[in-house]
Amino acid sequence: MLERFFRYTQRNSSSGTEVRAGVTTFLAMSYIIAVNPSLLAAAGVSAEAAVTSTCFAAGVMTILMGVCTNRPLACASGMGINAVVAFSLTAASGGDWRVAMGVIFLEGIIITGLVLCGLREAIMDAVPISLRRAIAVGLGIFIALLGLINGGIVVNNESTLIGFGSVYSPQFMVGALSVLVTFVLFVFHVRGALLIGILIASLAGIPLGVTAIPQGILQLPNFTTFGAPFQTAQDGSGMAILKVFVSPTLLVFVFSIMLSDFFDTMGTVVAVAKQGDFLDRDGNVEDIRSILLIDSIAAALGGFVGSSSCTTFMESASGAADGGRTGLTSVVCGCLFLVAAFFSPVIAVVSSAATCGALVLVGYLMMSVVADIDFDKPLDGISAFVTIIGIPLTYSISTGIGLGFIVYSLIAVCTGHMKKIKPLTWIVDIAFIISFLVA
């Protein structure tokens, strides 16, 4: 029955490989169970309720992604947007996190509408091939950088902005061990290299104090944040979401978050598609419309349950790199998130440092596409270069993509290649320029 529905044999996979890949993706993402509630707590959201909403949104939408698209993609509360909710959006909402979730919910509804009318897919089709390939490379570097930061190998430095971490740091030791074990297993073609690397690093982190001993086993779900946009606003003036429509500042937030969500997903999906073998020669993602639809609904659901915007997670690439080729990978991952809602004290002990090796290996695997970019042509090469360095150096997928779009159009104008620019590309350029100006 599973074979008939997911067709994993047809994609050179097996049920065992898909299950293992689902576990790998979950472990690579599991840090969100602890990190998202800690960020939302700054906005006044109950930590217990945030754990429930984070696990529920991730679990439900990841399962839907697997069932509806049959691709190894997983969803969870997006890093970056949750920080905006915690430290900027809630303040702009008068300190009311329910109103902030109303902004997220509205953004998700609008972006779902864009998918249904075909605009979101059309914009993706308007992306030049060179930029599609550059996005995959930039995401690879970004994912690797994220892993190195998680492992304490790359750290903040007041003089040079970033620097090499201390080799005596327990976090560094766990991160370095994770990289070493994962790459050695990969070189020797050991199945499940990423998952084994995460588990070994997690165990090694116990005596080093990086992997915490769980303070309990069970934690009953807390559903008090569900329906947040439709709850009464903090000041008692009425339904929280209604305050969004009467505030120009909040409407600007809707636009800027929508733009970020839009292109973060585009970059992530391209990156995972590269690993999961559903990216064609022209850089087009197969089954893109259904993927974008589920991702858009996930954003709205995240706002509804109070977990911040739920989006396709870049760590999905770890499961794809571990052999995941179908939606069964996603279903397994999603079910683990739902289980984690009850066992979060145990699941949350997997440290981000333990996932360092998996993310760095994914970054390495995604670099191969750089050979397909023609750097001898300034129009393709310069815009691709700006995109590749823009994503990791600005620590923003959407910003890097935006810079690449704008530079591509400028060079096309200067070199007499305006005919290569599609009308939607100009619209995207203008949208990015506006977002940069109001940021």
Short mmCIF file of C-alpha atoms in Angstrom, two decimals:
data_model
loop_
_atom_site.label_atom_id
_atom_site.label_comp_id
_atom_site.label_asym_id
_atom_site.label_seq_id
_atom_site.Cartn_x
_atom_site.Cartn_y
_atom_site.Cartn_z
CA MET A 1 0.00 0.00 0.00
CA LEU A 2 2.81 2.43 0.91
CA GLU A 3 4.64 1.53 -2.29
CA ARG A 4 1.58 2.18 -4.45
CA PHE A 5 0.99 5.60 -2.88
CA PHE A 6 4.54 6.94 -2.52
CA ARG A 7 6.21 4.99 -5.39
CA TYR A 8 9.59 4.97 -3.64
CA THR A 9 10.85 1.97 -5.63
CA GLN A 10 10.25 3.92 -8.83
CA ARG A 11 12.51 6.64 -7.40
CA ASN A 12 15.27 4.19 -6.46
CA SER A 13 14.46 4.25 -2.75
CA SER A 14 12.93 1.90 -0.20
CA SER A 15 10.64 2.12 2.81
CA GLY A 16 13.61 1.71 5.14
CA THR A 17 15.54 4.49 3.44
CA GLU A 18 12.51 6.81 3.55
CA VAL A 19 11.94 6.15 7.26
CA ARG A 20 15.60 6.74 8.04
CA ALA A 21 15.60 9.94 5.98
CA GLY A 22 12.50 11.13 7.85
CA VAL A 23 14.23 10.59 11.19
CA THR A 24 17.33 12.39 9.89
CA THR A 25 15.27 15.40 8.80
CA PHE A 26 13.43 15.47 12.12
CA LEU A 27 16.61 15.37 14.18
CA ALA A 28 18.16 18.08 12.01
CA MET A 29 15.08 20.24 12.62
CA SER A 30 14.30 19.27 16.19
CA TYR A 31 16.16 22.26 17.63
CA ILE A 32 13.14 24.36 16.58
CA ILE A 33 11.13 22.70 19.36
CA ALA A 34 13.31 24.48 21.92
CA VAL A 35 14.40 27.56 19.97
CA ASN A 36 11.02 28.76 18.69
CA PRO A 37 9.33 28.81 22.13
CA SER A 38 12.35 30.59 23.64
CA LEU A 39 12.03 33.35 21.01
CA LEU A 40 8.25 33.63 21.25
CA ALA A 41 8.51 33.86 25.03
CA ALA A 42 10.07 37.30 24.47
CA ALA A 43 6.78 38.31 22.86
CA GLY A 44 4.78 37.07 25.84
CA VAL A 45 3.72 33.69 24.48
CA SER A 46 3.54 30.88 27.04
CA ALA A 47 6.53 28.57 26.56
CA GLU A 48 4.40 25.44 27.07
CA ALA A 49 1.81 26.64 24.56
CA ALA A 50 4.54 27.59 22.08
CA VAL A 51 5.99 24.07 22.23
CA THR A 52 2.57 22.64 21.41
CA SER A 53 1.88 25.06 18.56
CA THR A 54 5.39 24.59 17.12
CA CYS A 55 5.10 20.79 17.09
CA PHE A 56 1.50 20.79 15.88
CA ALA A 57 2.08 23.17 12.95
CA ALA A 58 5.26 21.38 11.91
CA GLY A 59 3.71 17.94 12.24
CA VAL A 60 0.46 18.61 10.41
CA MET A 61 1.96 20.62 7.56
CA THR A 62 4.91 18.26 7.04
CA ILE A 63 2.52 15.31 6.77
CA LEU A 64 0.34 17.28 4.34
CA MET A 65 3.44 18.18 2.32
CA GLY A 66 4.36 14.52 2.03
CA VAL A 67 0.87 13.31 1.17
CA CYS A 68 -0.01 16.10 -1.28
CA THR A 69 3.33 16.52 -3.09
CA ASN A 70 5.11 13.18 -2.53
CA ARG A 71 8.38 15.06 -2.07
CA PRO A 72 10.79 14.90 0.92
CA LEU A 73 10.04 18.41 2.23
CA ALA A 74 9.35 19.33 5.85
CA CYS A 75 7.81 22.44 7.38
CA ALA A 76 8.35 24.24 10.69
CA SER A 77 8.38 27.74 12.17
CA GLY A 78 10.82 29.73 10.06
CA MET A 79 13.95 31.04 11.73
CA GLY A 80 14.26 34.75 11.12
CA ILE A 81 10.54 35.42 10.86
CA ASN A 82 10.03 34.14 14.41
CA ALA A 83 12.67 36.63 15.58
CA VAL A 84 10.85 39.41 13.72
CA VAL A 85 7.64 38.37 15.48
CA ALA A 86 9.34 38.32 18.87
CA PHE A 87 11.36 41.52 18.72
CA SER A 88 9.79 43.80 16.09
CA LEU A 89 6.29 42.80 15.04
CA THR A 90 4.92 42.35 18.55
CA ALA A 91 6.25 45.77 19.56
CA ALA A 92 4.63 47.33 16.48
CA SER A 93 1.41 45.56 17.53
CA GLY A 94 1.36 47.39 20.85
CA GLY A 95 2.96 44.48 22.68
CA ASP A 96 0.14 42.10 21.71
CA TRP A 97 1.46 38.81 20.27
CA ARG A 98 -2.08 37.88 19.15
CA VAL A 99 -2.13 40.85 16.77
CA ALA A 100 1.34 39.86 15.56
CA MET A 101 0.02 36.37 14.77
CA GLY A 102 -2.83 38.07 12.92
CA VAL A 103 -0.23 39.65 10.61
CA ILE A 104 1.32 36.22 9.99
CA PHE A 105 -2.09 34.64 9.37
CA LEU A 106 -3.06 37.37 6.89
CA GLU A 107 0.27 37.07 5.08
CA GLY A 108 -0.31 33.33 4.73
CA ILE A 109 -3.81 33.83 3.32
CA ILE A 110 -2.57 36.36 0.75
CA ILE A 111 0.32 34.19 -0.39
CA THR A 112 -2.04 31.20 -0.67
CA GLY A 113 -4.21 33.31 -2.95
CA LEU A 114 -1.15 34.11 -5.10
CA VAL A 115 -0.51 30.38 -5.53
CA LEU A 116 -4.13 29.62 -6.45
CA CYS A 117 -4.12 32.30 -9.15
CA GLY A 118 -0.79 31.01 -10.48
CA LEU A 119 1.21 34.17 -9.72
CA ARG A 120 3.66 32.63 -7.27
CA GLU A 121 4.54 29.85 -9.70
CA ALA A 122 4.80 32.37 -12.55
CA ILE A 123 7.31 34.43 -10.58
CA MET A 124 9.42 31.34 -9.98
CA ASP A 125 9.32 30.62 -13.72
CA ALA A 126 10.54 34.19 -14.35
CA VAL A 127 13.77 33.52 -12.46
CA PRO A 128 16.68 33.22 -14.96
CA ILE A 129 18.35 29.78 -15.09
CA SER A 130 21.66 31.22 -13.89
CA LEU A 131 19.99 32.64 -10.79
CA ARG A 132 18.20 29.36 -10.05
CA ARG A 133 21.53 27.59 -10.02
CA ALA A 134 23.14 30.37 -8.00
CA ILE A 135 20.36 30.15 -5.42
CA ALA A 136 21.13 26.46 -4.90
CA VAL A 137 24.84 27.21 -4.42
CA GLY A 138 24.16 30.18 -2.13
CA LEU A 139 21.80 28.04 -0.07
CA GLY A 140 24.48 25.37 0.20
CA ILE A 141 26.97 27.86 1.63
CA PHE A 142 24.26 29.28 3.88
CA ILE A 143 23.30 25.85 5.21
CA ALA A 144 26.95 24.99 5.83
CA LEU A 145 27.48 28.33 7.60
CA LEU A 146 24.44 27.70 9.76
CA GLY A 147 25.84 24.30 10.70
CA LEU A 148 29.27 25.74 11.54
CA ILE A 149 27.66 28.42 13.71
CA ASN A 150 25.54 25.78 15.46
CA GLY A 151 28.72 23.80 16.11
CA GLY A 152 30.60 26.77 17.55
CA ILE A 153 33.20 26.46 14.78
CA VAL A 154 32.29 29.87 13.35
CA VAL A 155 31.63 32.54 16.00
CA ASN A 156 31.09 36.27 16.37
CA ASN A 157 34.22 38.40 16.39
CA GLU A 158 34.16 42.12 17.17
CA SER A 159 37.18 42.85 14.98
CA THR A 160 36.43 40.68 11.94
CA LEU A 161 32.66 40.13 12.35
CA ILE A 162 33.13 36.34 12.27
CA GLY A 163 36.02 34.15 13.37
CA PHE A 164 37.17 30.65 14.29
CA GLY A 165 35.75 29.27 17.53
CA SER A 166 37.74 28.00 20.47
CA VAL A 167 38.86 24.39 20.06
CA TYR A 168 38.50 24.02 23.84
CA SER A 169 34.81 24.89 23.74
CA PRO A 170 32.55 21.86 24.37
CA GLN A 171 30.23 23.11 21.65
CA PHE A 172 33.16 23.23 19.21
CA MET A 173 34.19 19.69 20.17
CA VAL A 174 30.71 18.31 19.55
CA GLY A 175 30.36 20.23 16.27
CA ALA A 176 33.80 19.13 15.03
CA LEU A 177 33.08 15.50 15.98
CA SER A 178 29.77 15.72 14.14
CA VAL A 179 31.53 16.95 10.97
CA LEU A 180 34.31 14.36 11.22
CA VAL A 181 32.02 11.37 11.80
CA THR A 182 29.50 12.43 9.16
CA PHE A 183 32.12 12.98 6.44
CA VAL A 184 34.03 9.78 7.22
CA LEU A 185 30.82 7.75 7.05
CA PHE A 186 29.86 9.52 3.83
CA VAL A 187 33.25 8.82 2.21
CA PHE A 188 32.86 5.12 3.01
CA HIS A 189 29.28 5.14 1.64
CA VAL A 190 27.70 4.18 4.97
CA ARG A 191 23.93 4.37 4.75
CA GLY A 192 22.42 6.82 7.20
CA ALA A 193 25.68 8.76 7.57
CA LEU A 194 23.87 11.98 8.51
CA LEU A 195 21.61 10.32 11.09
CA ILE A 196 24.48 8.35 12.65
CA GLY A 197 26.57 11.51 12.83
CA ILE A 198 23.80 13.34 14.70
CA LEU A 199 23.30 10.48 17.17
CA ILE A 200 27.00 9.98 17.91
CA ALA A 201 27.54 13.71 18.40
CA SER A 202 24.51 13.89 20.70
CA LEU A 203 25.85 11.07 22.87
CA ALA A 204 29.32 12.63 22.95
CA GLY A 205 27.74 15.88 24.06
CA ILE A 206 26.40 14.38 27.31
CA PRO A 207 29.68 14.30 29.30
CA LEU A 208 30.66 17.65 27.73
CA GLY A 209 27.47 19.28 28.95
CA VAL A 210 26.28 20.18 25.46
CA THR A 211 23.54 17.55 25.36
CA ALA A 212 21.32 18.25 28.34
CA ILE A 213 19.83 15.51 30.47
CA PRO A 214 16.03 15.71 30.06
CA GLN A 215 14.24 17.03 33.13
CA GLY A 216 11.22 14.92 32.38
CA ILE A 217 9.66 12.69 29.77
CA LEU A 218 6.08 13.75 29.22
CA GLN A 219 4.61 17.22 28.72
CA LEU A 220 0.89 17.52 28.05
CA PRO A 221 -0.01 19.79 25.10
CA ASN A 222 -1.19 23.35 25.79
CA PHE A 223 -3.56 24.68 23.13
CA THR A 224 -4.15 28.19 24.50
CA THR A 225 -2.48 29.93 21.52
CA PHE A 226 -4.68 28.22 18.94
CA GLY A 227 -6.90 30.69 17.09
CA ALA A 228 -4.66 33.56 18.24
CA PRO A 229 -5.65 36.02 15.45
CA PHE A 230 -9.31 35.59 16.38
CA GLN A 231 -8.86 35.88 20.12
CA THR A 232 -9.66 39.15 21.88
CA ALA A 233 -6.87 41.70 21.62
CA GLN A 234 -4.86 42.48 24.73
CA ASP A 235 -6.51 45.89 25.14
CA GLY A 236 -9.98 44.34 24.92
CA SER A 237 -10.86 46.36 21.81
CA GLY A 238 -12.04 43.38 19.80
CA MET A 239 -10.69 40.60 17.63
CA ALA A 240 -6.88 40.79 17.31
CA ILE A 241 -6.72 40.44 13.52
CA LEU A 242 -8.99 43.45 13.00
CA LYS A 243 -6.26 45.72 14.38
CA VAL A 244 -4.02 44.73 11.45
CA PHE A 245 -6.38 46.29 8.90
CA VAL A 246 -6.40 49.70 10.58
CA SER A 247 -2.64 50.00 11.06
CA PRO A 248 -0.49 51.10 8.07
CA THR A 249 2.62 49.93 9.93
CA LEU A 250 1.25 46.40 10.34
CA LEU A 251 0.17 46.28 6.70
CA VAL A 252 3.76 47.10 5.70
CA PHE A 253 4.85 44.18 7.90
CA VAL A 254 2.39 41.94 6.01
CA PHE A 255 4.05 42.92 2.72
CA SER A 256 7.66 42.59 3.92
CA ILE A 257 7.10 39.23 5.65
CA MET A 258 5.23 37.94 2.60
CA LEU A 259 8.16 38.88 0.36
CA SER A 260 10.65 37.21 2.71
CA ASP A 261 8.50 34.10 3.05
CA PHE A 262 7.97 33.96 -0.71
CA PHE A 263 11.62 33.91 -1.72
CA ASP A 264 12.96 32.02 1.31
CA THR A 265 10.72 29.16 0.24
CA MET A 266 11.82 29.43 -3.37
CA GLY A 267 15.47 29.15 -2.39
CA THR A 268 14.86 26.31 0.05
CA VAL A 269 12.76 24.26 -2.38
CA VAL A 270 15.37 24.61 -5.12
CA ALA A 271 18.07 23.48 -2.69
CA VAL A 272 16.14 20.43 -1.50
CA ALA A 273 15.08 19.58 -5.06
CA LYS A 274 18.75 19.47 -6.01
CA GLN A 275 19.40 16.88 -3.30
CA GLY A 276 16.16 14.98 -3.86
CA ASP A 277 16.57 14.67 -7.64
CA PHE A 278 13.42 16.58 -8.59
CA LEU A 279 15.15 19.52 -10.23
CA ASP A 280 15.26 19.35 -14.03
CA ARG A 281 18.10 20.47 -16.31
CA ASP A 282 16.69 23.99 -16.59
CA GLY A 283 16.56 24.37 -12.82
CA ASN A 284 12.78 23.94 -12.62
CA VAL A 285 11.34 22.20 -9.56
CA GLU A 286 8.96 19.37 -10.39
CA ASP A 287 5.49 19.51 -8.76
CA ILE A 288 6.23 23.10 -7.74
CA ARG A 289 2.61 24.30 -7.62
CA SER A 290 1.46 21.76 -5.04
CA ILE A 291 4.61 22.41 -3.00
CA LEU A 292 4.01 26.16 -2.99
CA LEU A 293 0.35 25.68 -2.07
CA ILE A 294 1.12 23.58 0.99
CA ASP A 295 3.91 25.96 2.02
CA SER A 296 1.52 28.93 1.76
CA ILE A 297 -1.17 27.20 3.79
CA ALA A 298 1.53 26.38 6.36
CA ALA A 299 2.26 30.09 6.82
CA ALA A 300 -1.41 30.79 7.56
CA LEU A 301 -1.69 27.80 9.92
CA GLY A 302 1.42 28.95 11.79
CA GLY A 303 -0.22 32.31 12.47
CA PHE A 304 -3.51 30.64 13.41
CA VAL A 305 -2.00 28.32 16.03
CA GLY A 306 0.46 30.95 17.33
CA SER A 307 3.74 29.38 16.26
CA SER A 308 4.85 32.15 13.86
CA SER A 309 5.01 31.52 10.10
CA CYS A 310 5.46 27.84 9.27
CA THR A 311 7.54 27.33 6.14
CA THR A 312 9.54 24.75 4.20
CA PHE A 313 12.70 24.12 6.20
CA MET A 314 16.15 24.14 4.65
CA GLU A 315 17.11 21.20 6.89
CA SER A 316 14.84 19.11 4.66
CA ALA A 317 17.92 18.83 2.47
CA SER A 318 19.55 16.63 5.11
CA GLY A 319 16.87 13.96 4.69
CA ALA A 320 17.06 14.22 0.90
CA ALA A 321 20.84 13.85 1.09
CA ASP A 322 20.31 10.77 3.24
CA GLY A 323 18.31 9.12 0.48
CA GLY A 324 14.79 10.47 0.99
CA ARG A 325 13.01 10.74 -2.35
CA THR A 326 9.29 10.67 -1.59
CA GLY A 327 6.63 12.08 0.70
CA LEU A 328 7.05 9.10 3.03
CA THR A 329 10.13 10.88 4.38
CA SER A 330 7.94 13.87 5.22
CA VAL A 331 5.18 11.76 6.77
CA VAL A 332 7.67 10.08 9.10
CA CYS A 333 9.17 13.45 10.05
CA GLY A 334 5.72 14.99 10.60
CA CYS A 335 4.56 12.11 12.82
CA LEU A 336 7.69 12.54 14.96
CA PHE A 337 6.83 16.21 15.43
CA LEU A 338 3.34 15.30 16.62
CA VAL A 339 4.80 12.75 19.04
CA ALA A 340 7.29 15.38 20.19
CA ALA A 341 4.38 17.52 21.38
CA PHE A 342 4.04 14.99 24.21
CA PHE A 343 7.74 14.16 24.65
CA SER A 344 9.35 17.55 24.05
CA PRO A 345 11.60 17.38 27.17
CA VAL A 346 13.35 14.36 25.62
CA ILE A 347 13.39 15.48 21.98
CA ALA A 348 14.68 18.96 22.77
CA VAL A 349 17.95 17.60 24.21
CA VAL A 350 19.34 17.05 20.67
CA SER A 351 21.63 20.06 20.49
CA SER A 352 22.09 22.20 17.39
CA ALA A 353 25.82 21.41 17.61
CA ALA A 354 25.07 17.74 16.96
CA THR A 355 23.46 18.62 13.61
CA CYS A 356 26.54 20.55 12.44
CA GLY A 357 28.00 17.71 10.36
CA ALA A 358 24.72 16.99 8.58
CA LEU A 359 24.30 20.62 7.51
CA VAL A 360 27.91 21.04 6.41
CA LEU A 361 27.71 17.86 4.32
CA VAL A 362 24.52 19.11 2.68
CA GLY A 363 26.33 22.36 1.85
CA TYR A 364 29.14 20.39 0.24
CA LEU A 365 26.74 18.33 -1.86
CA MET A 366 24.96 21.44 -3.13
CA MET A 367 28.15 23.05 -4.43
CA SER A 368 28.31 20.82 -7.52
CA VAL A 369 25.78 22.92 -9.44
CA VAL A 370 28.22 25.86 -9.48
CA ALA A 371 29.93 24.17 -12.46
CA ASP A 372 26.76 24.74 -14.52
CA ILE A 373 26.94 28.54 -14.16
CA ASP A 374 28.59 30.32 -17.10
CA PHE A 375 30.80 32.90 -15.37
CA ASP A 376 32.26 33.96 -18.72
CA LYS A 377 29.01 35.79 -19.50
CA PRO A 378 28.73 38.91 -17.30
CA LEU A 379 24.91 38.85 -17.31
CA ASP A 380 24.79 35.33 -15.88
CA GLY A 381 28.07 35.28 -13.99
CA ILE A 382 27.94 38.57 -12.06
CA SER A 383 24.30 38.23 -11.00
CA ALA A 384 24.95 34.62 -9.98
CA PHE A 385 28.00 35.68 -7.98
CA VAL A 386 26.03 38.40 -6.17
CA THR A 387 23.32 35.86 -5.32
CA ILE A 388 25.81 33.24 -4.11
CA ILE A 389 27.60 35.61 -1.74
CA GLY A 390 24.51 37.65 -0.90
CA ILE A 391 22.60 34.81 0.74
CA PRO A 392 25.21 33.80 3.35
CA LEU A 393 26.80 37.25 3.86
CA THR A 394 23.48 38.99 4.57
CA TYR A 395 22.28 35.89 6.47
CA SER A 396 19.04 36.17 4.51
CA ILE A 397 17.85 33.99 1.65
CA SER A 398 15.37 36.56 0.36
CA THR A 399 17.88 39.44 0.53
CA GLY A 400 20.47 37.49 -1.45
CA ILE A 401 17.89 36.53 -4.07
CA GLY A 402 16.68 40.14 -4.25
CA LEU A 403 20.19 41.47 -4.83
CA GLY A 404 20.70 38.90 -7.59
CA PHE A 405 17.43 39.89 -9.28
CA ILE A 406 18.26 43.59 -9.24
CA VAL A 407 21.84 43.13 -10.47
CA TYR A 408 20.66 40.82 -13.28
CA SER A 409 18.22 43.46 -14.53
CA LEU A 410 20.78 46.28 -14.29
CA ILE A 411 23.40 44.34 -16.26
CA ALA A 412 20.80 43.31 -18.84
CA VAL A 413 19.95 46.98 -19.40
CA CYS A 414 23.62 47.98 -19.63
CA THR A 415 24.55 45.19 -22.06
CA GLY A 416 21.54 45.45 -24.36
CA HIS A 417 19.80 42.27 -23.20
CA MET A 418 16.56 43.81 -21.95
CA LYS A 419 14.55 41.33 -24.03
CA LYS A 420 15.74 38.56 -21.70
CA ILE A 421 13.94 40.19 -18.78
CA LYS A 422 10.36 39.03 -18.32
CA PRO A 423 7.72 41.55 -17.13
CA LEU A 424 7.33 39.73 -13.82
CA THR A 425 11.07 40.13 -13.21
CA TRP A 426 10.66 43.92 -13.26
CA ILE A 427 7.78 43.65 -10.79
CA VAL A 428 9.91 41.52 -8.48
CA ASP A 429 12.76 44.04 -8.77
CA ILE A 430 10.46 46.87 -7.71
CA ALA A 431 9.07 44.83 -4.82
CA PHE A 432 12.55 44.09 -3.52
CA ILE A 433 13.65 47.72 -3.82
CA ILE A 434 10.59 48.80 -1.83
CA SER A 435 11.26 46.16 0.81
CA PHE A 436 14.90 47.29 1.15
CA LEU A 437 13.79 50.91 1.53
CA VAL A 438 11.17 50.24 4.22
CA ALA A 439 13.19 47.62 6.12
#
